């Protein structure tokens, strides 16, 4: 009897597993804000792959990797690149403003779902001693100049904390350094409450370089 019960329990769980798979493969219900990764993949392959690679692991250091980035952060950035009613976009990038122009809110959700599901390729820091200085800053901040540790918001392993705090681990150092400089000069000013502007305005150029180098090799 025990054995029979076990077998029927297994049968039930197999049936449940199968039916949930079927649900996962059907289109999301109208009004659902989860996004359809398969539809996102079509746009990613046709439009975005040239610069971000088909799976979002960019091989060009100036272009950010998107693989494994949180959907919420990707959606926010794509909306921030949009220029509405001729007003300047909240996040400035001539390339990306042109890219997002034809995208609907649904396309943007689908792209967020697609990239969030891709597996990020781990990176390797090129300059080990610079990366070591960067690690101290990433994990401990700089008490003298009131720079907080990055871990508090971006997590110790750089995977970030959705919905607000982006994943950083393995990102190209060239891209990260460019963004940190842009936050410092407020060329990028789409960070809520100026959080990244305040932090980077307390950092030296050397510190920006060191932490960018460390992040490029940070693994989860
Ligand atoms: C011609 C090259 C190019 C194409 C094509 C392109 N991108 Fe980009 N993308 C960039 C560059 C360069 C940046 C960095 C902009 C900056 O410096 O702020 C960027 C930034 C981004 C970011 C911000 C990432 C972050 O970590 O903040 C997202 C999201 C993004 N792109 C998504 C897309 C999507 C989705 C598409 C297709 C619809 C696309 N991109 C097409 C070059 C491109
Ligand atoms: C108090 C929270 C907080 C702390 C501490 C913090 N960040 Fe951030 N960071 C944010 C938020 C929020 C964003 C997203 C801004 C936006 O919405 O575009 C961000 C964005 C970034 C980005 C842009 C990522 C991308 O893909 O474009 C980089 C790079 C970054 N942070 C690096 C750092 C570094 C390095 C440190 C430590 C010196 C740090 N952050 C400390 C909150 C924080």
Coordinates of C-alpha atoms and ligand atoms in Angstrom, one line a residue:
X1 CA 0.0 0.0 0.0
X2 CA 2.8 2.4 0.9
X3 CA 4.4 1.8 -2.5
X4 CA 1.2 2.4 -4.3
X5 CA 0.7 5.7 -2.5
X6 CA 4.2 6.7 -3.4
X7 CA 3.7 5.9 -7.1
X8 CA 0.4 7.8 -7.2
X9 CA 2.1 10.8 -5.5
X10 CA 4.8 10.7 -8.1
X11 CA 2.2 10.5 -10.9
X12 CA 0.5 13.5 -9.5
X13 CA 3.7 15.6 -9.3
X14 CA 4.7 14.5 -12.8
X15 CA 1.3 15.6 -14.0
X16 CA 1.6 18.9 -12.2
X17 CA 5.1 19.5 -13.6
X18 CA 3.8 18.8 -17.1
X19 CA 0.9 21.1 -16.8
X20 CA 3.0 23.9 -15.4
X21 CA 5.3 23.5 -18.4
X22 CA 2.4 23.9 -20.7
X23 CA 1.3 27.0 -18.9
X24 CA 4.9 28.4 -19.1
X25 CA 4.9 27.9 -22.9
X26 CA 1.6 29.6 -23.6
X27 CA 1.5 33.4 -24.1
X28 CA 1.2 35.5 -21.0
X29 CA -2.4 36.7 -20.3
X30 CA -3.4 40.0 -21.7
X31 CA -2.5 42.7 -19.2
X32 CA 0.3 40.6 -17.7
X33 CA 3.4 42.7 -17.2
X34 CA 5.9 39.8 -17.1
X35 CA 6.8 40.0 -20.8
X36 CA 7.2 37.3 -23.4
X37 CA 10.8 36.3 -23.7
X38 CA 10.3 34.6 -27.1
X39 CA 8.9 37.8 -28.6
X40 CA 11.8 39.7 -27.0
X41 CA 14.3 37.3 -28.6
X42 CA 13.0 38.2 -32.1
X43 CA 13.7 41.9 -31.6
X44 CA 17.0 41.2 -29.8
X45 CA 18.2 39.0 -32.7
X46 CA 17.0 41.3 -35.5
X47 CA 17.8 44.7 -34.0
X48 CA 20.0 44.6 -30.9
X49 CA 22.4 41.7 -31.7
X50 CA 24.8 43.7 -33.8
X51 CA 25.9 45.6 -30.7
X52 CA 24.9 43.5 -27.7
X53 CA 25.4 40.0 -29.2
X54 CA 22.4 37.7 -29.7
X55 CA 22.5 36.4 -26.1
X56 CA 23.3 39.8 -24.6
X57 CA 26.9 39.0 -23.8
X58 CA 28.4 41.9 -25.7
X59 CA 31.9 41.4 -27.1
X60 CA 32.5 45.1 -27.7
X61 CA 33.8 46.8 -24.6
X62 CA 31.9 50.1 -25.1
X63 CA 28.6 48.3 -25.4
X64 CA 27.1 46.9 -22.2
X65 CA 26.4 43.3 -21.6
X66 CA 22.7 42.8 -20.9
X67 CA 22.6 39.0 -20.2
X68 CA 21.3 38.3 -16.7
X69 CA 20.4 41.9 -16.1
X70 CA 17.2 42.4 -14.1
X71 CA 14.1 43.0 -16.3
X72 CA 13.0 45.9 -14.2
X73 CA 16.3 47.8 -14.7
X74 CA 16.4 47.1 -18.5
X75 CA 12.8 48.4 -18.8
X76 CA 13.6 51.5 -16.8
X77 CA 16.7 52.2 -19.0
X78 CA 14.9 51.7 -22.3
X79 CA 12.2 54.1 -21.2
X80 CA 14.8 56.6 -20.0
X81 CA 16.4 56.5 -23.5
X82 CA 13.1 57.6 -25.0
X83 CA 12.7 61.1 -26.1
X84 CA 9.1 62.2 -25.5
X85 CA 7.5 65.1 -27.4
X86 CA 10.8 66.3 -28.6
X87 CA 12.2 66.7 -25.0
X88 CA 15.7 65.4 -24.3
X89 CA 15.7 61.8 -23.1
X90 CA 16.3 61.2 -19.4
X91 CA 19.4 59.2 -20.3
X92 CA 21.4 60.5 -23.1
X93 CA 22.7 58.3 -25.9
X94 CA 22.1 59.2 -29.5
X95 CA 22.4 55.5 -30.5
X96 CA 20.0 54.1 -27.9
X97 CA 17.4 56.9 -28.3
X98 CA 17.2 56.0 -32.0
X99 CA 16.9 52.3 -31.1
X100 CA 14.1 52.6 -28.6
X101 CA 12.0 55.0 -30.8
X102 CA 10.0 52.3 -32.5
X103 CA 9.6 50.1 -29.4
X104 CA 6.2 49.8 -27.8
X105 CA 5.8 49.3 -24.0
X106 CA 5.1 45.7 -24.7
X107 CA 8.2 45.3 -26.8
X108 CA 10.2 46.8 -24.0
X109 CA 8.7 44.3 -21.4
X110 CA 9.5 41.4 -23.8
X111 CA 13.1 42.5 -24.2
X112 CA 13.5 42.8 -20.4
X113 CA 12.2 39.3 -20.0
X114 CA 14.5 38.0 -22.7
X115 CA 17.7 39.5 -21.5
X116 CA 17.0 38.6 -17.8
X117 CA 16.8 35.0 -18.8
X118 CA 20.2 34.9 -20.6
X119 CA 23.2 33.5 -18.8
X120 CA 25.9 36.1 -18.2
X121 CA 29.5 35.0 -19.3
X122 CA 32.0 35.6 -16.4
X123 CA 34.7 38.2 -17.2
X124 CA 38.3 38.4 -16.2
X125 CA 40.0 41.6 -14.9
X126 CA 43.1 42.5 -17.0
X127 CA 45.1 44.5 -14.4
X128 CA 45.2 42.4 -11.2
X129 CA 46.7 45.0 -8.9
X130 CA 44.3 47.7 -10.0
X131 CA 41.4 45.2 -9.5
X132 CA 42.6 44.5 -5.9
X133 CA 42.4 48.2 -5.1
X134 CA 39.0 48.3 -6.7
X135 CA 37.9 45.3 -4.6
X136 CA 38.7 47.2 -1.3
X137 CA 36.6 50.1 -2.5
X138 CA 33.8 47.9 -3.7
X139 CA 33.6 46.0 -0.4
X140 CA 34.6 48.7 2.1
X141 CA 34.1 52.1 0.4
X142 CA 36.4 54.9 1.4
X143 CA 35.7 56.1 5.0
X144 CA 37.8 59.3 4.6
X145 CA 35.8 60.6 1.7
X146 CA 32.5 59.1 2.7
X147 CA 32.2 56.8 -0.3
X148 CA 29.9 53.9 0.7
X149 CA 30.7 50.3 -0.2
X150 CA 29.1 49.2 -3.4
X151 CA 28.0 45.9 -1.9
X152 CA 25.1 47.5 0.0
X153 CA 23.2 48.2 -3.1
X154 CA 24.8 46.0 -5.8
X155 CA 25.4 43.0 -3.5
X156 CA 28.7 41.4 -2.6
X157 CA 28.7 39.2 -5.8
X158 CA 27.6 42.1 -8.1
X159 CA 24.3 40.5 -9.0
X160 CA 22.4 43.6 -7.8
X161 CA 19.1 43.8 -6.1
X162 CA 16.0 44.0 -8.2
X163 CA 14.0 46.0 -8.9
X164 CA 16.2 49.1 -8.5
X165 CA 19.9 48.1 -8.2
X166 CA 21.4 46.8 -11.4
X167 CA 23.7 43.8 -11.8
X168 CA 27.3 44.8 -12.4
X169 CA 29.3 41.6 -12.2
X170 CA 31.4 40.9 -15.3
X171 CA 30.5 44.1 -17.1
X172 CA 33.2 45.5 -19.5
X173 CA 35.4 47.9 -17.5
X174 CA 35.3 50.4 -20.4
X175 CA 31.5 50.6 -20.3
X176 CA 31.4 50.8 -16.4
X177 CA 34.1 53.5 -16.3
X178 CA 32.2 55.6 -18.9
X179 CA 29.0 55.4 -16.9
X180 CA 30.8 56.3 -13.6
X181 CA 32.3 59.3 -15.3
X182 CA 28.9 60.2 -16.8
X183 CA 27.2 60.0 -13.3
X184 CA 30.0 62.2 -11.9
X185 CA 29.5 65.0 -14.5
X186 CA 25.7 64.4 -14.5
X187 CA 25.9 63.7 -18.2
X188 CA 23.9 60.6 -17.0
X189 CA 21.4 61.9 -14.5
X190 CA 18.6 59.3 -14.5
X191 CA 19.6 57.9 -11.1
X192 CA 16.9 58.5 -8.5
X193 CA 17.8 61.0 -5.8
X194 CA 21.2 61.5 -7.5
X195 CA 22.5 58.5 -5.7
X196 CA 25.2 57.5 -8.2
X197 CA 26.1 61.2 -8.8
X198 CA 26.7 61.8 -5.1
X199 CA 28.9 58.7 -4.8
X200 CA 31.0 59.3 -7.9
X201 CA 31.5 63.0 -7.1
X202 CA 33.4 61.9 -4.0
X203 CA 35.6 59.5 -5.9
X204 CA 39.0 60.1 -7.7
X205 CA 39.6 59.1 -11.3
X206 CA 41.9 56.4 -10.0
X207 CA 39.2 55.0 -7.8
X208 CA 36.7 55.0 -10.7
X209 CA 39.2 53.0 -12.8
X210 CA 40.1 50.6 -10.0
X211 CA 36.5 49.7 -9.2
X212 CA 35.6 49.3 -12.9
X213 CA 38.5 47.0 -13.3
X214 CA 37.4 44.9 -10.3
X215 CA 33.8 44.7 -11.5
X216 CA 34.9 43.3 -14.9
X217 CA 36.2 40.2 -13.1
X218 CA 33.6 40.0 -10.4
X219 CA 31.9 36.6 -10.4
X220 CA 28.8 35.4 -8.7
Ligands
LIG1 C1 24.6 50.4 -32.8 C2 24.8 49.7 -31.5 C3 23.6 49.4 -30.6 C4 22.5 48.8 -31.0 C5 22.0 48.3 -32.3 C6 21.7 48.7 -29.7 N1 22.4 49.2 -28.7 FE1 21.8 49.2 -26.7 N2 23.5 50.3 -26.2 C7 24.5 50.6 -27.1 C8 25.5 51.5 -26.4 C9 26.7 52.1 -27.0 C10 25.0 51.6 -25.1 C11 25.6 52.5 -23.9 C12 24.9 53.8 -24.0 C13 25.6 54.8 -23.0 O1 26.8 55.1 -23.1 O2 24.9 55.2 -22.0 C14 23.8 50.8 -25.0 C15 23.0 50.7 -23.8 C16 21.9 49.9 -23.7 C17 21.2 49.6 -22.5 C18 21.6 50.1 -21.1 C19 22.3 49.0 -20.3 C20 22.7 49.4 -18.9 O3 23.4 48.5 -18.3 O4 22.4 50.4 -18.4 C21 20.2 48.7 -22.8 C22 19.1 48.2 -21.8 C23 20.2 48.5 -24.2 N3 21.3 49.2 -24.7 C24 19.3 47.7 -24.9 C25 19.3 47.6 -26.3 C26 18.2 47.0 -27.0 C27 17.0 46.3 -26.4 C28 18.5 47.1 -28.4 C29 17.7 46.7 -29.5 C30 16.3 47.2 -29.6 C31 19.8 47.8 -28.5 N4 20.2 48.1 -27.2 C32 20.4 48.1 -29.6 C33 24.6 50.3 -28.4 C34 23.6 49.7 -29.1
LIG2 C1 22.6 53.5 -2.1 C2 22.6 52.6 -3.2 C3 23.8 52.5 -4.2 C4 25.2 52.4 -3.8 C5 25.8 52.4 -2.4 C6 25.9 52.2 -5.1 N1 25.0 52.3 -6.1 FE1 25.5 52.1 -8.1 N2 23.5 52.3 -8.6 C7 22.5 52.5 -7.7 C8 21.3 52.7 -8.5 C9 19.9 52.9 -7.9 C10 21.6 52.6 -9.9 C11 20.6 52.6 -11.1 C12 20.4 54.0 -11.6 C13 19.4 54.1 -12.7 O1 18.2 53.9 -12.4 O2 19.8 54.3 -13.9 C14 23.0 52.4 -9.9 C15 23.7 52.2 -11.1 C16 25.1 51.9 -11.2 C17 25.9 51.7 -12.4 C18 25.3 51.7 -13.8 C19 25.1 50.3 -14.3 C20 24.8 50.2 -15.8 O3 24.6 49.0 -16.2 O4 24.8 51.2 -16.5 C21 27.1 51.5 -12.0 C22 28.3 51.2 -12.9 C23 27.2 51.6 -10.6 N3 26.0 51.8 -10.1 C24 28.4 51.4 -9.8 C25 28.5 51.5 -8.4 C26 29.7 51.5 -7.7 C27 31.1 51.2 -8.3 C28 29.4 51.7 -6.4 C29 30.4 51.8 -5.2 C30 31.5 52.8 -5.3 C31 28.0 51.9 -6.3 N4 27.4 51.8 -7.6 C32 27.3 52.1 -5.2 C33 22.6 52.6 -6.4 C34 23.8 52.5 -5.6

